[in-house]
């Protein structure tokens, strides 16, 4: 019983407090309107500060490039494919095309840098699912190139080690033959 009474009392006090604040606020508004300067003096400040823009900017969803356009840009950047020019403005179009130009030139030489740029581009925008899937495929392909490059380097290192061992053995054989001849 005591909890219900306290709750009811709290609601009553809160509602009275809010009403009191509202009444106090109205009396302050009346006092302020009485002390305001003449309308002629405020004409300049009201027109520039208080009036909202009559033409609000419409909210539109961002327009991302479709997958076929994205693939066309990639093919064009890597050569051998001409894309029909499109006058539409797509979100991130400039960044995508710069990435494809960089990727096609440096994919075999510096796949780590290409992967870094791709990760930055992937995080730069809220891409739709088809573009996210394309970026995922690109990441997988670049990671395979990085792994192939590492394997090639490891094989090359092992081959170099084997050649060094063979050269050392050849030197030892030549030294034995020279000592036998003497």
Tab-separated table of C-alpha atoms in Angstrom:
chain	number	residue	atom	x	y	z
A	1	UNK	CA	0.000	0.000	0.000
A	2	UNK	CA	2.827	2.384	0.810
A	3	UNK	CA	4.453	1.903	-2.606
A	4	UNK	CA	1.252	2.808	-4.458
A	5	UNK	CA	0.806	5.938	-2.374
A	6	UNK	CA	4.406	7.017	-3.031
A	7	UNK	CA	4.016	6.426	-6.773
A	8	UNK	CA	0.793	8.437	-6.947
A	9	UNK	CA	2.387	11.231	-4.921
A	10	UNK	CA	5.440	11.272	-7.211
A	11	UNK	CA	3.251	11.503	-10.335
A	12	UNK	CA	1.233	14.356	-8.810
A	13	UNK	CA	4.316	16.311	-7.791
A	14	UNK	CA	5.913	15.809	-11.213
A	15	UNK	CA	2.788	16.938	-13.069
A	16	UNK	CA	2.452	19.997	-10.819
A	17	UNK	CA	6.122	20.786	-11.311
A	18	UNK	CA	5.852	20.572	-15.080
A	19	UNK	CA	2.692	22.661	-15.115
A	20	UNK	CA	4.344	25.213	-12.876
A	21	UNK	CA	7.322	25.421	-15.198
A	22	UNK	CA	5.016	25.902	-18.122
A	23	UNK	CA	3.125	28.693	-16.361
A	24	UNK	CA	6.393	30.313	-15.333
A	25	UNK	CA	7.677	30.026	-18.905
A	26	UNK	CA	4.556	31.761	-20.252
A	27	UNK	CA	4.926	34.657	-17.836
A	28	UNK	CA	8.552	35.065	-18.868
A	29	UNK	CA	7.456	35.099	-22.530
A	30	UNK	CA	4.957	37.891	-21.793
A	31	UNK	CA	7.612	39.971	-20.048
A	32	UNK	CA	10.054	39.466	-22.928
A	33	UNK	CA	7.483	40.515	-25.535
A	34	UNK	CA	6.839	43.719	-23.587
A	35	UNK	CA	10.549	44.634	-23.576
A	36	UNK	CA	11.249	43.739	-27.232
A	37	UNK	CA	12.473	46.522	-29.536
A	38	UNK	CA	10.293	47.954	-32.262
A	39	UNK	CA	9.597	45.745	-35.325
A	40	UNK	CA	11.421	48.147	-37.660
A	41	UNK	CA	14.680	47.615	-35.801
A	42	UNK	CA	14.309	43.818	-35.935
A	43	UNK	CA	13.374	43.525	-39.605
A	44	UNK	CA	16.956	42.916	-40.695
A	45	UNK	CA	17.864	40.317	-38.063
A	46	UNK	CA	14.613	38.410	-38.437
A	47	UNK	CA	14.895	37.993	-42.180
A	48	UNK	CA	18.414	36.639	-42.110
A	49	UNK	CA	18.422	34.550	-38.927
A	50	UNK	CA	14.933	33.379	-38.043
A	51	UNK	CA	13.390	32.404	-41.376
A	52	UNK	CA	14.005	28.848	-42.567
A	53	UNK	CA	15.066	28.039	-46.088
A	54	UNK	CA	11.856	27.936	-48.187
A	55	UNK	CA	13.153	25.052	-50.322
A	56	UNK	CA	14.207	22.164	-48.093
A	57	UNK	CA	16.668	19.785	-49.664
A	58	UNK	CA	14.942	16.531	-50.610
A	59	UNK	CA	16.296	13.414	-48.957
A	60	UNK	CA	17.214	10.807	-51.520
A	61	UNK	CA	18.874	7.470	-51.090
A	62	UNK	CA	22.453	7.269	-52.342
A	63	UNK	CA	22.695	5.857	-55.841
A	64	UNK	CA	25.335	3.116	-55.978
A	65	UNK	CA	26.575	1.661	-59.251
A	66	UNK	CA	25.007	-1.646	-60.254
A	67	UNK	CA	27.249	-4.712	-60.422
A	68	UNK	CA	27.437	-4.738	-64.230
A	69	UNK	CA	28.707	-1.145	-64.262
A	70	UNK	CA	31.229	-1.978	-61.540
A	71	UNK	CA	32.536	-4.979	-63.474
A	72	UNK	CA	32.657	-2.865	-66.630
A	73	UNK	CA	34.814	-0.254	-64.870
A	74	UNK	CA	37.142	-3.003	-63.677
A	75	UNK	CA	37.436	-4.489	-67.150
A	76	UNK	CA	38.031	-1.056	-68.671
A	77	UNK	CA	40.759	-0.229	-66.140
A	78	UNK	CA	42.561	-3.498	-66.838
A	79	UNK	CA	42.275	-2.974	-70.594
A	80	UNK	CA	40.571	-4.703	-73.439
A	81	UNK	CA	37.006	-3.660	-72.681
A	82	UNK	CA	35.150	-0.496	-73.594
A	83	UNK	CA	32.353	0.661	-71.337
A	84	UNK	CA	29.496	2.749	-72.655
A	85	UNK	CA	29.698	6.150	-71.017
A	86	UNK	CA	26.993	6.853	-68.499
A	87	UNK	CA	26.192	10.343	-67.274
A	88	UNK	CA	24.788	9.141	-63.964
A	89	UNK	CA	26.525	10.132	-60.761
A	90	UNK	CA	27.207	7.115	-58.566
A	91	UNK	CA	28.323	7.144	-54.944
A	92	UNK	CA	32.045	6.376	-54.743
A	93	UNK	CA	32.525	6.203	-58.522
A	94	UNK	CA	35.744	8.207	-58.472
A	95	UNK	CA	37.209	6.126	-55.619
A	96	UNK	CA	36.233	2.868	-57.319
A	97	UNK	CA	37.796	3.854	-60.625
A	98	UNK	CA	40.995	5.029	-58.922
A	99	UNK	CA	41.196	1.714	-57.083
A	100	UNK	CA	40.705	-0.289	-60.277
A	101	UNK	CA	43.402	1.722	-62.072
A	102	UNK	CA	45.815	1.130	-59.180
A	103	UNK	CA	44.817	-2.521	-58.850
A	104	UNK	CA	45.331	-3.400	-62.492
A	105	UNK	CA	48.798	-1.815	-62.554
A	106	UNK	CA	50.050	-3.184	-59.220
A	107	UNK	CA	48.163	-6.451	-58.728
A	108	UNK	CA	51.155	-8.678	-59.426
A	109	UNK	CA	53.891	-6.355	-58.171
A	110	UNK	CA	52.388	-5.222	-54.867
A	111	UNK	CA	49.286	-7.234	-53.970
A	112	UNK	CA	49.603	-6.227	-50.293
A	113	UNK	CA	49.141	-2.550	-51.201
A	114	UNK	CA	46.214	-3.407	-53.453
A	115	UNK	CA	44.591	-5.358	-50.606
A	116	UNK	CA	45.123	-2.427	-48.230
A	117	UNK	CA	43.474	-0.004	-50.658
A	118	UNK	CA	40.613	-2.444	-51.229
A	119	UNK	CA	40.004	-2.758	-47.488
A	120	UNK	CA	39.900	1.042	-47.169
A	121	UNK	CA	37.499	1.315	-50.102
A	122	UNK	CA	35.310	-1.432	-48.659
A	123	UNK	CA	35.003	0.471	-45.368
A	124	UNK	CA	34.515	3.893	-46.994
A	125	UNK	CA	30.849	3.488	-47.966
A	126	UNK	CA	27.758	1.476	-47.069
A	127	UNK	CA	27.895	-0.707	-50.168
A	128	UNK	CA	24.877	-2.710	-51.324
A	129	UNK	CA	25.117	-6.498	-51.176
A	130	UNK	CA	26.154	-7.085	-54.788
A	131	UNK	CA	29.107	-4.704	-54.469
A	132	UNK	CA	30.057	-6.199	-51.080
A	133	UNK	CA	30.143	-9.620	-52.747
A	134	UNK	CA	32.325	-8.266	-55.542
A	135	UNK	CA	34.739	-6.748	-53.013
A	136	UNK	CA	34.806	-10.087	-51.173
A	137	UNK	CA	35.701	-11.917	-54.392
A	138	UNK	CA	38.421	-9.365	-55.112
A	139	UNK	CA	39.838	-9.810	-51.598
A	140	UNK	CA	39.928	-13.600	-52.035
A	141	UNK	CA	41.672	-13.281	-55.386
A	142	UNK	CA	44.257	-10.846	-53.998
A	143	UNK	CA	44.867	-13.053	-50.939
A	144	UNK	CA	45.472	-16.000	-53.278
A	145	UNK	CA	47.983	-13.903	-55.190
A	146	UNK	CA	49.723	-12.928	-51.954
A	147	UNK	CA	49.899	-16.594	-50.896
A	148	UNK	CA	51.151	-17.631	-54.334
A	149	UNK	CA	53.798	-14.908	-54.173
A	150	UNK	CA	54.902	-16.127	-50.719
A	151	UNK	CA	55.036	-19.727	-51.940
A	152	UNK	CA	57.004	-18.649	-55.004
A	153	UNK	CA	59.432	-16.753	-52.774
A	154	UNK	CA	59.803	-19.753	-50.456
A	155	UNK	CA	60.442	-22.023	-53.450
A	156	UNK	CA	62.933	-19.558	-54.857
A	157	UNK	CA	64.723	-19.359	-51.506
A	158	UNK	CA	64.877	-23.159	-51.279
A	159	UNK	CA	66.148	-23.361	-54.840
A	160	UNK	CA	68.829	-20.784	-54.057
A	161	UNK	CA	69.824	-22.764	-50.963
A	162	UNK	CA	70.059	-25.948	-53.029
A	163	UNK	CA	72.184	-24.208	-55.635
A	164	UNK	CA	74.470	-22.880	-52.916
A	165	UNK	CA	74.822	-26.391	-51.493
A	166	UNK	CA	75.586	-27.792	-54.936
A	167	UNK	CA	78.202	-25.095	-55.518
A	168	UNK	CA	79.828	-25.933	-52.170
A	169	UNK	CA	79.844	-29.661	-53.026
A	170	UNK	CA	81.320	-28.890	-56.433
A	171	UNK	CA	84.061	-26.829	-54.776
A	172	UNK	CA	84.848	-29.715	-52.415
A	173	UNK	CA	85.002	-32.179	-55.314
A	174	UNK	CA	87.335	-29.899	-57.231
A	175	UNK	CA	89.586	-29.564	-54.169
A	176	UNK	CA	89.699	-33.400	-53.768
A	177	UNK	CA	90.657	-33.878	-57.386
A	178	UNK	CA	93.400	-31.289	-57.058
A	179	UNK	CA	94.755	-33.006	-53.965
A	180	UNK	CA	94.669	-36.416	-55.699
A	181	UNK	CA	96.595	-35.053	-58.653
A	182	UNK	CA	99.341	-33.734	-56.389
